[in-house]
């Protein structure tokens, strides 16, 4: 069973914690989404440096991030295995029916790296922003997008309830 610890807020009083919740939501979601398009080693290096800087500024223990990654280890393994087995290319290992290709292994590692960065930026938002701040920030963003006061409040309430009760379930 996959367990991903999410929704935990750890207050450290860092500079990342002090950033406006709306700005954090937009920034970390944009970083998580854009990490799904990383391609070459230079891209991964830039995101690694960026996440390391955010990690150091957040003052949250590394074990919090690693426990989240540990929770998705089977997903990452499945990505590598399926990409290795079902991507055509130069055969690295041939066991008859099972063929592992170089391109498949490379694709699996790239896909896993993308997922890892998306999860790291997403969990950084969760660890550095309280659920109440996330829901009010989300409401503020929706109001700025012109959804109206009532609709934004309802969606913000739904987000708040989700952030509160999903970790309990």
mmCIF file of C-alpha atoms in Angstrom:
data_model
loop_
_atom_site.group_PDB
_atom_site.id
_atom_site.type_symbol
_atom_site.label_atom_id
_atom_site.label_comp_id
_atom_site.label_asym_id
_atom_site.label_seq_id
_atom_site.Cartn_x
_atom_site.Cartn_y
_atom_site.Cartn_z
ATOM 1 C CA UNK A 1 0.000 0.000 0.000
ATOM 2 C CA UNK A 2 1.285 3.453 -0.907
ATOM 3 C CA UNK A 3 1.181 5.973 1.897
ATOM 4 C CA UNK A 4 2.149 9.512 1.060
ATOM 5 C CA UNK A 5 2.321 11.770 4.085
ATOM 6 C CA UNK A 6 0.686 14.971 2.920
ATOM 7 C CA UNK A 7 -0.949 17.902 4.592
ATOM 8 C CA UNK A 8 1.554 18.165 7.412
ATOM 9 C CA UNK A 9 2.591 21.658 8.282
ATOM 10 C CA UNK A 10 5.864 22.134 10.135
ATOM 11 C CA UNK A 11 6.399 25.625 11.470
ATOM 12 C CA UNK A 12 10.042 26.665 11.547
ATOM 13 C CA UNK A 13 9.639 30.398 11.118
ATOM 14 C CA UNK A 14 11.828 30.366 8.028
ATOM 15 C CA UNK A 15 11.809 32.855 5.189
ATOM 16 C CA UNK A 16 9.873 30.378 3.006
ATOM 17 C CA UNK A 17 7.189 30.141 5.712
ATOM 18 C CA UNK A 18 6.845 33.944 5.696
ATOM 19 C CA UNK A 19 6.066 34.224 1.969
ATOM 20 C CA UNK A 20 2.480 35.120 1.039
ATOM 21 C CA UNK A 21 0.446 31.876 0.704
ATOM 22 C CA UNK A 22 -0.984 32.883 -2.684
ATOM 23 C CA UNK A 23 2.501 33.468 -4.068
ATOM 24 C CA UNK A 24 3.696 30.131 -2.661
ATOM 25 C CA UNK A 25 0.750 28.271 -4.151
ATOM 26 C CA UNK A 26 1.291 29.717 -7.623
ATOM 27 C CA UNK A 27 5.082 29.324 -7.455
ATOM 28 C CA UNK A 28 5.249 25.772 -6.130
ATOM 29 C CA UNK A 29 2.464 24.511 -8.377
ATOM 30 C CA UNK A 30 4.205 26.094 -11.365
ATOM 31 C CA UNK A 31 7.514 24.497 -10.348
ATOM 32 C CA UNK A 32 5.893 21.098 -9.769
ATOM 33 C CA UNK A 33 4.059 21.243 -13.099
ATOM 34 C CA UNK A 34 7.061 22.480 -15.069
ATOM 35 C CA UNK A 35 9.248 19.750 -13.564
ATOM 36 C CA UNK A 36 7.147 17.246 -15.521
ATOM 37 C CA UNK A 37 8.791 18.603 -18.691
ATOM 38 C CA UNK A 38 12.435 18.255 -17.622
ATOM 39 C CA UNK A 39 14.524 16.552 -20.267
ATOM 40 C CA UNK A 40 18.298 16.731 -20.121
ATOM 41 C CA UNK A 41 20.890 16.684 -17.368
ATOM 42 C CA UNK A 42 21.138 20.489 -17.380
ATOM 43 C CA UNK A 43 17.388 20.770 -16.680
ATOM 44 C CA UNK A 44 17.630 18.358 -13.775
ATOM 45 C CA UNK A 45 20.687 20.168 -12.418
ATOM 46 C CA UNK A 46 18.878 23.524 -12.455
ATOM 47 C CA UNK A 47 15.880 22.061 -10.624
ATOM 48 C CA UNK A 48 18.126 20.248 -8.146
ATOM 49 C CA UNK A 49 19.893 23.505 -7.290
ATOM 50 C CA UNK A 50 16.572 25.338 -7.076
ATOM 51 C CA UNK A 51 14.981 22.732 -4.813
ATOM 52 C CA UNK A 52 18.118 22.580 -2.631
ATOM 53 C CA UNK A 53 17.938 26.343 -2.127
ATOM 54 C CA UNK A 54 14.254 26.143 -1.218
ATOM 55 C CA UNK A 55 14.953 23.205 1.098
ATOM 56 C CA UNK A 56 17.726 25.077 2.914
ATOM 57 C CA UNK A 57 15.609 28.224 3.232
ATOM 58 C CA UNK A 58 12.622 26.251 4.558
ATOM 59 C CA UNK A 59 14.581 24.838 7.525
ATOM 60 C CA UNK A 60 12.442 21.676 7.428
ATOM 61 C CA UNK A 61 14.281 18.444 8.222
ATOM 62 C CA UNK A 62 15.368 16.372 5.231
ATOM 63 C CA UNK A 63 13.704 13.285 6.715
ATOM 64 C CA UNK A 64 10.294 14.902 6.132
ATOM 65 C CA UNK A 65 10.977 15.062 2.416
ATOM 66 C CA UNK A 66 12.569 11.613 2.310
ATOM 67 C CA UNK A 67 9.595 10.032 4.075
ATOM 68 C CA UNK A 68 7.366 11.340 1.308
ATOM 69 C CA UNK A 69 9.654 9.967 -1.377
ATOM 70 C CA UNK A 70 9.788 6.654 0.488
ATOM 71 C CA UNK A 71 5.996 6.572 0.254
ATOM 72 C CA UNK A 72 6.098 6.657 -3.552
ATOM 73 C CA UNK A 73 9.016 4.258 -4.032
ATOM 74 C CA UNK A 74 6.832 1.556 -5.623
ATOM 75 C CA UNK A 75 5.376 4.038 -8.096
ATOM 76 C CA UNK A 76 8.885 5.131 -9.080
ATOM 77 C CA UNK A 77 10.000 1.516 -9.424
ATOM 78 C CA UNK A 78 6.991 0.717 -11.623
ATOM 79 C CA UNK A 79 7.773 3.660 -13.876
ATOM 80 C CA UNK A 80 11.364 2.482 -14.371
ATOM 81 C CA UNK A 81 10.372 -1.161 -14.889
ATOM 82 C CA UNK A 82 7.597 -0.469 -17.403
ATOM 83 C CA UNK A 83 9.656 2.042 -19.353
ATOM 84 C CA UNK A 84 12.605 -0.393 -19.413
ATOM 85 C CA UNK A 85 10.501 -3.273 -20.663
ATOM 86 C CA UNK A 86 8.188 -1.595 -23.151
ATOM 87 C CA UNK A 87 10.324 1.073 -24.847
ATOM 88 C CA UNK A 88 11.936 -0.100 -28.074
ATOM 89 C CA UNK A 89 15.614 0.496 -28.622
ATOM 90 C CA UNK A 90 19.033 -1.052 -28.137
ATOM 91 C CA UNK A 91 18.717 -4.198 -26.064
ATOM 92 C CA UNK A 92 20.643 -4.075 -22.802
ATOM 93 C CA UNK A 93 19.453 -7.413 -21.424
ATOM 94 C CA UNK A 94 17.591 -10.099 -23.373
ATOM 95 C CA UNK A 95 15.918 -12.891 -21.428
ATOM 96 C CA UNK A 96 13.711 -14.153 -24.235
ATOM 97 C CA UNK A 97 10.310 -12.594 -23.635
ATOM 98 C CA UNK A 98 11.721 -9.865 -21.401
ATOM 99 C CA UNK A 99 13.903 -7.259 -23.109
ATOM 100 C CA UNK A 100 15.333 -4.304 -21.243
ATOM 101 C CA UNK A 101 16.453 -1.494 -23.518
ATOM 102 C CA UNK A 102 18.918 1.308 -22.933
ATOM 103 C CA UNK A 103 16.403 3.891 -24.108
ATOM 104 C CA UNK A 104 13.709 2.411 -21.879
ATOM 105 C CA UNK A 105 15.952 2.525 -18.835
ATOM 106 C CA UNK A 106 16.914 6.127 -19.617
ATOM 107 C CA UNK A 107 13.246 7.073 -20.126
ATOM 108 C CA UNK A 108 12.300 5.398 -16.846
ATOM 109 C CA UNK A 109 14.945 7.310 -14.940
ATOM 110 C CA UNK A 110 13.921 10.602 -16.558
ATOM 111 C CA UNK A 111 10.228 9.997 -15.806
ATOM 112 C CA UNK A 112 11.034 9.059 -12.199
ATOM 113 C CA UNK A 113 13.183 12.179 -11.799
ATOM 114 C CA UNK A 114 10.316 14.301 -13.071
ATOM 115 C CA UNK A 115 7.903 12.751 -10.582
ATOM 116 C CA UNK A 116 10.405 13.167 -7.741
ATOM 117 C CA UNK A 117 10.780 16.904 -8.400
ATOM 118 C CA UNK A 118 7.014 17.378 -8.769
ATOM 119 C CA UNK A 119 6.473 15.652 -5.419
ATOM 120 C CA UNK A 120 9.310 17.562 -3.730
ATOM 121 C CA UNK A 121 7.945 20.955 -4.764
ATOM 122 C CA UNK A 122 4.402 19.909 -3.884
ATOM 123 C CA UNK A 123 5.338 18.649 -0.440
ATOM 124 C CA UNK A 124 7.397 21.794 0.159
ATOM 125 C CA UNK A 125 4.188 23.793 -0.223
ATOM 126 C CA UNK A 126 2.426 21.480 2.214
ATOM 127 C CA UNK A 127 5.233 21.536 4.781
ATOM 128 C CA UNK A 128 5.707 25.313 4.738
ATOM 129 C CA UNK A 129 2.097 26.512 4.504
ATOM 130 C CA UNK A 130 -0.650 25.675 6.989
ATOM 131 C CA UNK A 131 -3.885 24.209 5.587
ATOM 132 C CA UNK A 132 -5.769 27.372 6.583
ATOM 133 C CA UNK A 133 -3.244 29.542 4.722
ATOM 134 C CA UNK A 134 -3.494 27.285 1.665
ATOM 135 C CA UNK A 135 -7.282 27.512 1.565
ATOM 136 C CA UNK A 136 -7.337 31.305 2.085
ATOM 137 C CA UNK A 137 -4.573 31.749 -0.484
ATOM 138 C CA UNK A 138 -6.486 29.563 -2.902
ATOM 139 C CA UNK A 139 -9.615 31.672 -2.308
ATOM 140 C CA UNK A 140 -7.644 34.854 -2.962
ATOM 141 C CA UNK A 141 -6.303 33.452 -6.233
ATOM 142 C CA UNK A 142 -9.792 32.444 -7.364
ATOM 143 C CA UNK A 143 -11.179 35.902 -6.526
ATOM 144 C CA UNK A 144 -8.420 37.528 -8.582
ATOM 145 C CA UNK A 145 -9.362 35.251 -11.476
ATOM 146 C CA UNK A 146 -12.900 36.666 -11.333
ATOM 147 C CA UNK A 147 -14.795 33.687 -9.921
ATOM 148 C CA UNK A 148 -16.779 35.857 -7.550
ATOM 149 C CA UNK A 149 -16.847 36.033 -3.775
ATOM 150 C CA UNK A 150 -19.401 33.264 -3.196
ATOM 151 C CA UNK A 151 -17.926 30.712 -5.574
ATOM 152 C CA UNK A 152 -14.353 31.376 -4.384
ATOM 153 C CA UNK A 153 -15.458 30.964 -0.742
ATOM 154 C CA UNK A 154 -17.175 27.648 -1.501
ATOM 155 C CA UNK A 155 -14.153 26.290 -3.336
ATOM 156 C CA UNK A 156 -11.869 27.549 -0.552
ATOM 157 C CA UNK A 157 -14.040 25.782 2.032
ATOM 158 C CA UNK A 158 -13.895 22.565 0.001
ATOM 159 C CA UNK A 159 -10.090 22.862 -0.218
ATOM 160 C CA UNK A 160 -9.871 23.492 3.531
ATOM 161 C CA UNK A 161 -12.018 20.464 4.349
ATOM 162 C CA UNK A 162 -10.001 18.320 1.965
ATOM 163 C CA UNK A 163 -6.685 19.421 3.469
ATOM 164 C CA UNK A 164 -8.032 18.821 6.964
ATOM 165 C CA UNK A 165 -9.657 15.436 6.561
ATOM 166 C CA UNK A 166 -7.633 13.600 3.899
ATOM 167 C CA UNK A 167 -4.630 13.101 6.232
ATOM 168 C CA UNK A 168 -7.000 11.789 8.899
ATOM 169 C CA UNK A 169 -8.554 9.266 6.528
#
